[in-house]
Coordinates of C-alpha atoms in Angstrom, one line a residue:
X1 CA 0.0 0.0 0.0
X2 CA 1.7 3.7 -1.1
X3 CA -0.9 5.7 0.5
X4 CA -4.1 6.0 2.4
X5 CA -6.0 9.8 1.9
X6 CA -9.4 11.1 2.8
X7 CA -11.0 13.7 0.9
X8 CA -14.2 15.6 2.6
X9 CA -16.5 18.0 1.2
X10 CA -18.9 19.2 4.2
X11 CA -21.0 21.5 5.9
X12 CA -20.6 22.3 8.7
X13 CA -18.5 19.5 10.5
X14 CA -17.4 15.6 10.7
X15 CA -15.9 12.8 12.2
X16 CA -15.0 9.5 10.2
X17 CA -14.3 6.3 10.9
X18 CA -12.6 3.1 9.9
X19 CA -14.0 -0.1 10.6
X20 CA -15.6 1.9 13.5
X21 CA -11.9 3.6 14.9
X22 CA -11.7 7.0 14.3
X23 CA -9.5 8.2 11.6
X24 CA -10.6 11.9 10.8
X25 CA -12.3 15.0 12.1
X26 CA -13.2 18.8 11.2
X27 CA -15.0 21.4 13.3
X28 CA -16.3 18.5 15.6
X29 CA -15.1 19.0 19.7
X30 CA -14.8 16.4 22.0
X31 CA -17.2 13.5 22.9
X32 CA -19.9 13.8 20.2
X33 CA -23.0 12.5 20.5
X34 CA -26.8 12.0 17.7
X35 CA -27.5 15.9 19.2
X36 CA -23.9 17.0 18.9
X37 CA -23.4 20.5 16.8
X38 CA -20.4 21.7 14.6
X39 CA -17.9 24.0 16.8
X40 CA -18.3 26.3 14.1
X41 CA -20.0 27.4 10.3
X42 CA -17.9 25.6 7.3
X43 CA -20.1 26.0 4.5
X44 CA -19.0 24.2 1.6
X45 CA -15.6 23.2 3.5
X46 CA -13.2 20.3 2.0
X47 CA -10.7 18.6 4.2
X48 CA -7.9 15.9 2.7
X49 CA -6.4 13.9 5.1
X50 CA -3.2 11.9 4.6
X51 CA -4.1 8.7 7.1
X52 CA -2.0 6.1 6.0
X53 CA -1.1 5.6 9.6
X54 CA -4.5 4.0 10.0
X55 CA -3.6 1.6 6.9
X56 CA -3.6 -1.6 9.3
X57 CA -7.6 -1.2 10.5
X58 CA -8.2 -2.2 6.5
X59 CA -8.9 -5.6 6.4
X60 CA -9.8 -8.6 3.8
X61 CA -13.1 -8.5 2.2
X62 CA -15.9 -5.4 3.2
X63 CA -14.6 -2.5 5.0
X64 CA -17.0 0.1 6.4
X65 CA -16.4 4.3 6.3
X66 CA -18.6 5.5 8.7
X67 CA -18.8 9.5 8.7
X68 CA -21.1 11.0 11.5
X69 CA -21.7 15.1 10.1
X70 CA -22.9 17.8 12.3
X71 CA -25.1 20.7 11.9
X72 CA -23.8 24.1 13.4
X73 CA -27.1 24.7 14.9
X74 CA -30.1 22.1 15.4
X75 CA -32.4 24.5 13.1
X76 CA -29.2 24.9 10.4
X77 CA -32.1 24.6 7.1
X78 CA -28.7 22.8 5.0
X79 CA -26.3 19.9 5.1
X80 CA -23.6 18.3 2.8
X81 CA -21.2 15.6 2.1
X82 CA -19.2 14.2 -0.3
X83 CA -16.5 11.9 0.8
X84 CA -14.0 9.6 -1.0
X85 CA -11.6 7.2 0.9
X86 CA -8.3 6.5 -1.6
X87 CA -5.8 4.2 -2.0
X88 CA -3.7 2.4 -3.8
X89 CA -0.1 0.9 -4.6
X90 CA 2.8 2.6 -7.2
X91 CA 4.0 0.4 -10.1
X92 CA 7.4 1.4 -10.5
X93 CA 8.1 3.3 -14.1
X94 CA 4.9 2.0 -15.0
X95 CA 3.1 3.7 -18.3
X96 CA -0.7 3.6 -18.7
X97 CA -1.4 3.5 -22.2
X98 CA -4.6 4.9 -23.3
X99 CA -5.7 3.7 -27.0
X100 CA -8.8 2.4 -29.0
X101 CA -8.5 -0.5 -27.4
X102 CA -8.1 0.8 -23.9
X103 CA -10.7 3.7 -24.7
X104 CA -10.5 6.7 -22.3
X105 CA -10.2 6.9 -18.4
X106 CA -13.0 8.8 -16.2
X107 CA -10.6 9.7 -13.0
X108 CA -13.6 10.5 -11.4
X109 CA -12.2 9.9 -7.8
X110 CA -9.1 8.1 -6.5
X111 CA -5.6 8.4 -7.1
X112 CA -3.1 7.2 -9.7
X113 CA 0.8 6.9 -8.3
X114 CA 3.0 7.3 -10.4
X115 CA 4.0 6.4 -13.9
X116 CA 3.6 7.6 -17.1
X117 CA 0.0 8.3 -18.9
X118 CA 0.2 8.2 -22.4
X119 CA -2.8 8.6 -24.8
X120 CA -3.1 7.9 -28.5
X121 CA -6.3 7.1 -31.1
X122 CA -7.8 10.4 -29.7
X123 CA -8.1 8.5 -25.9
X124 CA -7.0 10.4 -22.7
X125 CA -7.4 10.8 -19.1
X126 CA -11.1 12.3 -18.7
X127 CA -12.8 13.9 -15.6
X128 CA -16.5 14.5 -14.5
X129 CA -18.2 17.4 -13.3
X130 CA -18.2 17.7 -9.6
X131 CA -15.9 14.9 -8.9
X132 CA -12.2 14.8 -7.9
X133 CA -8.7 12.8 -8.2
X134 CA -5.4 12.8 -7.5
X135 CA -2.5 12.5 -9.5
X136 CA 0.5 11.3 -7.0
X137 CA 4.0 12.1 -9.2
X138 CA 2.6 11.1 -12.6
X139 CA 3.8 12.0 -16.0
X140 CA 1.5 13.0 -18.0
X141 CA 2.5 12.5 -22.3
X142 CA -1.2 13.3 -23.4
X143 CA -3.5 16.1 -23.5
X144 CA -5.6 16.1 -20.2
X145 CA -8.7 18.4 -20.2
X146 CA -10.2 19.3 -16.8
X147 CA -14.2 19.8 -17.0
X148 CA -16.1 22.6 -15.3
X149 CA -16.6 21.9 -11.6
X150 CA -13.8 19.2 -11.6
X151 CA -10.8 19.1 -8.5
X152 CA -7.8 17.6 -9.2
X153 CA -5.1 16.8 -6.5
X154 CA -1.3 16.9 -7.4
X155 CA 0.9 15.4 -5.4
X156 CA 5.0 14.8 -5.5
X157 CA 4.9 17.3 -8.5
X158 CA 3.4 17.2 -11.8
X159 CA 5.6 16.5 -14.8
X160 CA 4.5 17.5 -18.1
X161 CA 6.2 15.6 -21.6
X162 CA 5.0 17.6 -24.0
X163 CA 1.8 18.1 -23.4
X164 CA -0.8 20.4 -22.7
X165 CA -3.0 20.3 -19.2
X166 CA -6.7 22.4 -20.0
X167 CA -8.5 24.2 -17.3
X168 CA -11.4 24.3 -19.6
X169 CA -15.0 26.1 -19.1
X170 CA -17.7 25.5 -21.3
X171 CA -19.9 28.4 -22.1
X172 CA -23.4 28.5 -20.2
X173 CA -22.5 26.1 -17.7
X174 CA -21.2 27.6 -14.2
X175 CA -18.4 25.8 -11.9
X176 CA -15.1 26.6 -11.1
X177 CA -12.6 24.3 -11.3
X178 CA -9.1 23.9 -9.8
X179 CA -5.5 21.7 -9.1
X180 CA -4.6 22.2 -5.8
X181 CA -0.9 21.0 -5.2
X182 CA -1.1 20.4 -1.5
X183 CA 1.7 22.0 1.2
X184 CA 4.4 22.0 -1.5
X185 CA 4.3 21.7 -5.4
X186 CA 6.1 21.8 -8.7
X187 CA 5.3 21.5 -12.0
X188 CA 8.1 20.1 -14.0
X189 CA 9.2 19.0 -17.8
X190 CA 8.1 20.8 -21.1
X191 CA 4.6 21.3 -21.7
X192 CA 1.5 23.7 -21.3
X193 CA -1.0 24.5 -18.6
X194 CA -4.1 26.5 -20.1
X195 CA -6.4 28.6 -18.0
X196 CA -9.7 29.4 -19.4
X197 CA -13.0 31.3 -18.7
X198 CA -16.3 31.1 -19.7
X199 CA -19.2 33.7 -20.7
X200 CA -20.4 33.5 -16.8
X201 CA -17.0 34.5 -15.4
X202 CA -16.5 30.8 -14.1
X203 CA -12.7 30.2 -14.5
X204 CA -9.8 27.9 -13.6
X205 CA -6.9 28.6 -11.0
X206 CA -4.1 26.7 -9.7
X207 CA -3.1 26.8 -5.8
X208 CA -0.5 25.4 -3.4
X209 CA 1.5 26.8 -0.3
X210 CA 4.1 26.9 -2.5
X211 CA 4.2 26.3 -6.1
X212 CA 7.5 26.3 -8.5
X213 CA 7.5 26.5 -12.0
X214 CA 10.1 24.8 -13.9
X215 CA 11.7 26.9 -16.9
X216 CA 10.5 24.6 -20.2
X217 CA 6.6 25.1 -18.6
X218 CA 4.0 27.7 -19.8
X219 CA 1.6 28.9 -18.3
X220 CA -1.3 31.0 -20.2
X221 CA -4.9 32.0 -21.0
X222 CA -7.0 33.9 -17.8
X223 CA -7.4 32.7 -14.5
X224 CA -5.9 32.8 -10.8
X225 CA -2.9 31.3 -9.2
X226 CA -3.4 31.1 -5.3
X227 CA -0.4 30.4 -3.2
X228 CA 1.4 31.4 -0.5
X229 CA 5.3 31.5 -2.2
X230 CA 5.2 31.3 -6.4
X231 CA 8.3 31.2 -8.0
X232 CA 8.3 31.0 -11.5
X233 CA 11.5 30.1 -13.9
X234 CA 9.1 29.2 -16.8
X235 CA 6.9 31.6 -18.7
X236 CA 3.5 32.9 -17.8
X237 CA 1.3 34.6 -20.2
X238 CA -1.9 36.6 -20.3
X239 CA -2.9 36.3 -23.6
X240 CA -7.0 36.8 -23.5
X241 CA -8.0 40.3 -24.5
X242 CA -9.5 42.5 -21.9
X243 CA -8.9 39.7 -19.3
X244 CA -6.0 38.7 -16.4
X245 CA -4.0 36.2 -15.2
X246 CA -4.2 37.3 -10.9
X247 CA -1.6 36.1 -8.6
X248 CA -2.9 36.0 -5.1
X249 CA -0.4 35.1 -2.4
X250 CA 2.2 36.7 0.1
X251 CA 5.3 36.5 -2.2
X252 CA 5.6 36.2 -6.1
X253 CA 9.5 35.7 -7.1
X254 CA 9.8 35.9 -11.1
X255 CA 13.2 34.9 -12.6
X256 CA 11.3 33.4 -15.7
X257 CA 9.3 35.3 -18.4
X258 CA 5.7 37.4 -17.7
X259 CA 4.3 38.4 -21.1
X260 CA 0.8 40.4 -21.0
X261 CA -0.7 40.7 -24.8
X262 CA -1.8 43.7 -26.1
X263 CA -5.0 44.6 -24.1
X264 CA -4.2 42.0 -21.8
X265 CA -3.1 42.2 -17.8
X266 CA -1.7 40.3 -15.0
X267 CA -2.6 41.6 -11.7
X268 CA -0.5 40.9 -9.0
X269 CA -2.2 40.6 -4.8
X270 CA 1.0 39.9 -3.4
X271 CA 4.2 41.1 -2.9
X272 CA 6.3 40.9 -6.2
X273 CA 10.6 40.1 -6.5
X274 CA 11.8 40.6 -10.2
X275 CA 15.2 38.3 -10.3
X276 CA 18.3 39.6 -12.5
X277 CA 16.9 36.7 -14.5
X278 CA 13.6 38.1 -14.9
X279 CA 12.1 39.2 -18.2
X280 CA 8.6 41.4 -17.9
X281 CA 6.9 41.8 -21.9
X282 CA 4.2 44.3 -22.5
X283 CA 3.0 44.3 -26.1
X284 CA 1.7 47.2 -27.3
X285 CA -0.2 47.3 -30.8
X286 CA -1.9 51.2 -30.5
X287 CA -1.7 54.5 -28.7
X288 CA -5.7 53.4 -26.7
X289 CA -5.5 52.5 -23.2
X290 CA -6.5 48.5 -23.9
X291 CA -3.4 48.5 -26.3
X292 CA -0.9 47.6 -24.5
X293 CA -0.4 44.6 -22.0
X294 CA 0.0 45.5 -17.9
X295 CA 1.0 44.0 -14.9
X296 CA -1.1 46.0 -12.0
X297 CA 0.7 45.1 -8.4
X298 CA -1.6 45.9 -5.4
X299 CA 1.9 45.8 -3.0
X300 CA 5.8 46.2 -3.5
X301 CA 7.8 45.5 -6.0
X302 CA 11.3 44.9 -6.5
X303 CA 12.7 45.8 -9.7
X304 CA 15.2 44.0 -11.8
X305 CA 16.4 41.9 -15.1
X306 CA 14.7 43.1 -18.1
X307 CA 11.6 45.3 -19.4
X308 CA 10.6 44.7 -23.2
X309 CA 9.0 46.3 -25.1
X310 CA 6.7 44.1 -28.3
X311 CA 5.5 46.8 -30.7
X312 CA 3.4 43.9 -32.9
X313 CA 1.2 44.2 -35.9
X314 CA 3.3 46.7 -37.9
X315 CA 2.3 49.4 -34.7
X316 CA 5.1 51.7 -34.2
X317 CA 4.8 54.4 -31.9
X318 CA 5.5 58.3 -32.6
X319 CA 9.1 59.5 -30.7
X320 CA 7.3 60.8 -27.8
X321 CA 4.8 58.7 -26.9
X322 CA 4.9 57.1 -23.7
X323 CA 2.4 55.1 -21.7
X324 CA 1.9 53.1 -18.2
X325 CA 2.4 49.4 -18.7
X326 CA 3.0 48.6 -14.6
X327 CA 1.0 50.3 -11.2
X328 CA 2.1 49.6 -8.4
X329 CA 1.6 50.2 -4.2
X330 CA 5.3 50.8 -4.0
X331 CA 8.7 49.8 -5.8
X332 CA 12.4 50.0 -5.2
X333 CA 15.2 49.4 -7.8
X334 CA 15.8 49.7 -11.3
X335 CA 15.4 47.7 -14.6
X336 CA 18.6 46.4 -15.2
X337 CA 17.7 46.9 -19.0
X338 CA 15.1 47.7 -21.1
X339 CA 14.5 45.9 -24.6
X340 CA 12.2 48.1 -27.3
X341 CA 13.9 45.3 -30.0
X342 CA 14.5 47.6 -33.5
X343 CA 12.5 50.7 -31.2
X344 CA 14.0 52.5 -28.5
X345 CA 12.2 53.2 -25.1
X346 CA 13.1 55.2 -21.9
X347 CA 11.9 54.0 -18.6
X348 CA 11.0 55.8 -15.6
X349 CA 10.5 54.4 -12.6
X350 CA 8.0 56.6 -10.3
X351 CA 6.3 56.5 -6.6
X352 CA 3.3 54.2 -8.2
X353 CA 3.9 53.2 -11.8
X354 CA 6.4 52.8 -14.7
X355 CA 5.9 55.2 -17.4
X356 CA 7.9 54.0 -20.8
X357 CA 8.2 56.3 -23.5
X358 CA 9.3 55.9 -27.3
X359 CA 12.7 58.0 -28.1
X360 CA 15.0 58.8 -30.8
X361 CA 17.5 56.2 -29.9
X362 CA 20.5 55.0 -32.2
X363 CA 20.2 51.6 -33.4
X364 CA 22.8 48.9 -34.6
X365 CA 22.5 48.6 -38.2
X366 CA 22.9 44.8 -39.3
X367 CA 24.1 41.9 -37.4
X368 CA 26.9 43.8 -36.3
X369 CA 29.8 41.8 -34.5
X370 CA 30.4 38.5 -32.1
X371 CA 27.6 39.0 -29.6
X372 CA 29.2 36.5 -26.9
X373 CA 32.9 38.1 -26.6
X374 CA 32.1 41.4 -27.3
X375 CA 34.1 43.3 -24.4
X376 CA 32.4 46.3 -22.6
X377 CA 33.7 49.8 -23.2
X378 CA 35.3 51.1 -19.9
X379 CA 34.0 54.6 -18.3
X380 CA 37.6 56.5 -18.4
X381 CA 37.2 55.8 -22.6
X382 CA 34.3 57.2 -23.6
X383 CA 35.1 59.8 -20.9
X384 CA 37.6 60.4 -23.4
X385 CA 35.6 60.0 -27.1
X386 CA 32.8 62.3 -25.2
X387 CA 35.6 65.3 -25.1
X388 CA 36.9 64.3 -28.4
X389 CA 33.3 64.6 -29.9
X390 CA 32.8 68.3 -28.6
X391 CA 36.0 69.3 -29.1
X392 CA 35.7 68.6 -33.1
X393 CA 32.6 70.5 -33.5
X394 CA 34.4 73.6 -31.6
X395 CA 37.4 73.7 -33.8
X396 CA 35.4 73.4 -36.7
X397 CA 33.3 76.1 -35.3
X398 CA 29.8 74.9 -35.1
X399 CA 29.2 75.3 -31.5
X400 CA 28.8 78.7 -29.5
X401 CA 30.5 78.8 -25.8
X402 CA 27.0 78.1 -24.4
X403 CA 26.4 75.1 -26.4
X404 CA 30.0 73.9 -25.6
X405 CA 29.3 74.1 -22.0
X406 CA 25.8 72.6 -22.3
X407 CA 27.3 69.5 -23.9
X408 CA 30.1 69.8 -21.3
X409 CA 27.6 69.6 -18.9
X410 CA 25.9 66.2 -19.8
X411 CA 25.9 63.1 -18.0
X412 CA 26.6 59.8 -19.6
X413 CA 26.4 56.5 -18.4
X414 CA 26.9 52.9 -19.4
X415 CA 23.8 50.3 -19.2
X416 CA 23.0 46.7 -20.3
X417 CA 20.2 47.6 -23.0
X418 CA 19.8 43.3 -22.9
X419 CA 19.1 41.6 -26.4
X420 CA 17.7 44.8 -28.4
X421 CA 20.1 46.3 -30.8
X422 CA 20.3 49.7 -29.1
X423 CA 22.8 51.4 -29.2
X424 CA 22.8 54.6 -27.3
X425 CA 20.0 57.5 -26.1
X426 CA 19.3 60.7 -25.0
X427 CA 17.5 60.1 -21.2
X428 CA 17.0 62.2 -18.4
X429 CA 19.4 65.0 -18.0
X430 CA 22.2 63.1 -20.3
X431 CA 23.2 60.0 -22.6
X432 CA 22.9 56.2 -21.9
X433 CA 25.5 54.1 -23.7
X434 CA 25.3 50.4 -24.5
X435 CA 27.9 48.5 -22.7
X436 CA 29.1 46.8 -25.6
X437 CA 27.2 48.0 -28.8
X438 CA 24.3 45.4 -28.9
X439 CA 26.8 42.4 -29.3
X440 CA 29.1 43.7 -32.0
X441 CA 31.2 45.8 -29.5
X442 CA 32.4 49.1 -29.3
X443 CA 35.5 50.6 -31.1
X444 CA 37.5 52.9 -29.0
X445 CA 39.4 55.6 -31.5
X446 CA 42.7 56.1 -29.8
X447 CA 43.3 58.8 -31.8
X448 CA 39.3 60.3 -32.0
X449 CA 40.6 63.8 -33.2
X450 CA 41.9 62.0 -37.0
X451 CA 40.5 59.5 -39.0
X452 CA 43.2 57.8 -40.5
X453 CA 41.6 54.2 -39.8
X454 CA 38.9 55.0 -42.2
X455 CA 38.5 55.9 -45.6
X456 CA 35.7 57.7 -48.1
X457 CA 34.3 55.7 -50.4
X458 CA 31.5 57.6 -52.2
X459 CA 29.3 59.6 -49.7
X460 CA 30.1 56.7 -46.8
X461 CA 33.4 56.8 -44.6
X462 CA 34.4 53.1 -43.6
X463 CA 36.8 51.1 -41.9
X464 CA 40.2 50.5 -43.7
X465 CA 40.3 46.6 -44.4
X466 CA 42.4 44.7 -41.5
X467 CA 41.4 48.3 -39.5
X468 CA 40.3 47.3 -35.7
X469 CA 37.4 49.3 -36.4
X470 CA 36.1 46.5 -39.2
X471 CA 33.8 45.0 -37.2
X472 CA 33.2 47.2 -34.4
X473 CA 30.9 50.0 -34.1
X474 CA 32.5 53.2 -34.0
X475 CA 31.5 54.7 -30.4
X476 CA 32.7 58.4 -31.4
X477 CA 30.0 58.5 -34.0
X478 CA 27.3 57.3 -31.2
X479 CA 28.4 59.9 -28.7
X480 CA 28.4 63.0 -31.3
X481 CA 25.0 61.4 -32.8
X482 CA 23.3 61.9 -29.3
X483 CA 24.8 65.2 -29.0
X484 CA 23.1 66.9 -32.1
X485 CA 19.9 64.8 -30.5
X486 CA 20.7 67.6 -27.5
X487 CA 21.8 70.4 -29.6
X488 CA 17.8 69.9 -31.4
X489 CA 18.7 67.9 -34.6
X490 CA 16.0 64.8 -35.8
X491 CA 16.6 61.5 -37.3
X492 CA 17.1 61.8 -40.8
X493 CA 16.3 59.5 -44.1
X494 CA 19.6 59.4 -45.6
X495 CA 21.8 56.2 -44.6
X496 CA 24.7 58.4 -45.0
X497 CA 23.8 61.2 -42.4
X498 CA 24.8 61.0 -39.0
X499 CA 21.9 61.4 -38.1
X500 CA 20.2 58.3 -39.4
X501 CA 18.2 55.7 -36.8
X502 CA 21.1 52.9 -36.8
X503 CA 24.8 52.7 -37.5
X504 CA 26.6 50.0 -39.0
X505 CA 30.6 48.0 -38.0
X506 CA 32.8 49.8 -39.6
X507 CA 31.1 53.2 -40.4
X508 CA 32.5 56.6 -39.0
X509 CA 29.3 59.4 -39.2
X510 CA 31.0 62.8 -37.9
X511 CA 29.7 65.2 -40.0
X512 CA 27.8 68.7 -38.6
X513 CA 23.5 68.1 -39.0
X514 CA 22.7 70.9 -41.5
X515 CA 19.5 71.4 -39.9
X516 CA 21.4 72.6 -36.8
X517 CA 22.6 75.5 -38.5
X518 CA 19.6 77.7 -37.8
X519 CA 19.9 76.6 -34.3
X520 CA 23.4 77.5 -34.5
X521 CA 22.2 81.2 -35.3
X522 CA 19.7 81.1 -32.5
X523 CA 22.3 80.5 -30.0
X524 CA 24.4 83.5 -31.2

């Protein structure tokens, strides 16, 4: 025998017995007697009881189960039970196979332990409205669907083999269903768990004291996670429009993936920790509120890993454009970098929300260099390249004093922009500089005042073949591109300009924006 359990629905109290020895009790005090009331209202409780202790009171042939149920009050007008006594022995590596010949299972109470289920011929694991199982650290390598008002009970994890594991909700018919994973749970392997909802609000959730998500599991659709400690390493996603995914709980620790769809949310009752490995996605497909995907957190947050940003179905949004794709109680920390992918996005980080806006960044042109040994350009040189930069714009006289000592007056810093191909951006009160050019890596002019490691050829200036520069991206040409951003110049259309959207390996773009010659007069 592997395990004994008890499983009690009620209302208002109960005491069971085996073979007429006690073996289980709920809201029941003491001695109890035909008159006896409940010590307290449970309406609609459920109790599961691991009693394997009380394995030896089985015996050959009948057994009885014997549940006296108590009333909280002798004119109480209702009364309910449902009660299931399970049990059962684990076949080591063992594999149900479900087939034509087999036909489906109906796990409409008990527990299978262990093994592998495996379905084929369009046969599977089935459940009944109402009813409730238990799967005991089970594969499963088939497609389960869980009906409307159905429990299921997962014990020593749940590991998924490609497969896909359906909350589902019919329209029209109301009952919520659930898998509760017990005092401590995981869901392991490579496979799917869908939530779903019906046109009544009925829905599915999953809940344990403390539930872990392996990395090669998805979870998606709209519906509630209950716990007490989530951690998630897989990916979760809120992908039904105008719905959530809610996370209810004391803590929530993300090092995995949280996408929210366009018009989709996630809304977060607990406290939240976003991991260096954590990615946060918010799609965004228009400039209306319910076009972009949010994470809403009723608590704290602590900030980390990455924030990207998904502009899908050929949406791009105007340079200036910014909206709210978090709330939150409170926060603390920083993004450690922000991903807009071919777009570039600022994020600021305020008392109760996140407020991203779209902005004239520089991107890489191209698939630019060795992404994996690219090495990170050091503070003390582009201290250097950003003095070189002003300095060739006052010799050649395009600057005033006061634009010298504007530019002077910048801040720049170096950030991880993560797996976009940013380059570099005007933000806040200076420039933010990719730590190693999106991959290709940054070159580093030692001599930033001359450009004898480049040549002209026709209205481009490249790298001389065998030049260092090659196959790096020239970070003098990034710095004085964000400059003109600062001195008032736009993005141009001509590949040539240095003011065009991306630069290229091997491409020095110095030249003076002749559209910041009438600002040149202004400052006179």
């Amino acid at each position: 025998l592997a395990g004994l359990a008890l499983n009690v629905r009620f209302d208002d109290a109960f005491v069971a017995y085996l073979n007429g020895e006690e073996i289980a009790r709920s809201g029941a005090v003491g001695d109890t007697d035909w008159n006896t009331t409940a010590a307290w209202q449970s309406e609609g409780g459920f109790g599961e009881f691991e009693i394997e202790l009380y394995a030896h009171l089985l015996k050959q042939g009948a057994n009885v189960l014997a549940i006296q149920l108590l009333n909280v009050a002798a004119d109480d007008d209702d009364l309910f039970l449902q009660v299931a006594l399970l049990a059962g022995s684990r076949a080591a590596e063992g594999t149900l196979a479900l087939n034509a010949t087999t036909g489906s299972w109906n796990l409409a109470g008990g527990t299978i332990l262990g093994g592998t289920i495996v379905g084929s011929d369009g046969q599977s694991l089935l459940t009944s409205d109402g009813s409730f199982g238990t799967l005991d650290g089970v594969t499963l390598a088939t497609d389960v669907a869980i009906s409307d008002s159905y429990s299921l009970f997962v014990r020593n994890n749940l590991a998924l083999s490609d497969s896909e594991l359906t909350l589902a909700h019919a329209d029209d018919v109301q009952g919520w269903n659930n898998v509760d994973f017990g005092l401590r749970g995981r869901i392991v392997g490579s496979g799917t768990v869908l939530l779903t909802t019906n046109n009544l609000g009925y829905y599915g959730s999953l809940s344990a004291t403390e539930l872990t998500i392996d990395p090669e599991v998805e979870i998606r659709g709209t519906g509630s996670i209950s716990t007490t400690s989530l951690v998630n390493r897989g990916t979760i996603i809120s992908d039904v429009p105008l719905a959530a995914i809610n996370v209810h709980g004391e803590t929530f620790t993300n090092s995995g993936t949280m996408i929210a769809r366009a018009g989709s949310s996630f809304y977060l009752d607990t406290d939240v920790v976003l991991t260096s490995e954590s990615t946060l996605i918010s799609e965004i497909e228009g400039t209306e509120p319910d076009d972009f995907g949010n994470f809403g957190i009723t608590s704290d947050i602590q900030f980390d890993g990455t924030l990207a940003i998904d502009a899908i179905n050929g949406f791009t949004p105007d340079v200036g454009y910014s909206f709210m794709p978090i709330m939150m109680s409170s926060g603390s920390g920083s993004f450690a970098a922000v991903n807009g992918g071919s777009l570039a996005f600022s994020v600021a980080i305020g008392a109760n929300d996140v407020t991203v806006e779209r902005t004239a960044g520089l991107m890489l042109f191209g698939a630019g260099g060795a992404t994996s040994t690219a090495s990170e350009v050091a503070a003390g040189d582009l201290a250097i390249i950003v003095e070189s930069a002003i300095e060739r714009w006052w010799e050649e006289g395009r600057l005033t004093a006061e634009q010298r000592t504007m530019l002077q007056a910048l801040s720049f810093s170096i950030v991880d922009f993560g797996a976009s191909s940013q380059l570099a951006m005007a933000r806040g009160g200076g420039i933010v500089i990719d730590n190693d050019a999106a991959g290709a890596g940054w070159y580093v002019d030692r001599t930033p005042l001359a450009d004898e490691e480049f040549s002209t050829i026709g209205n481009r200036v490249v790298a001389n073949a065998g030049s260092a520069a090659v196959e790096r991206v020239d970070l003098l040409s990034a710095v004085m591109h964000e400059l003109a951003h600062w001195l008032g110049a736009e993005h141009s259309d001509n590949p040539a300009d240095l003011m065009f959207e991306s630069l290229a390996a091997g491409e020095r773009k110095t030249a003076w924006p002749e559209e910041l010659d009438g600002v040149f007069q202004s400052w006179q």
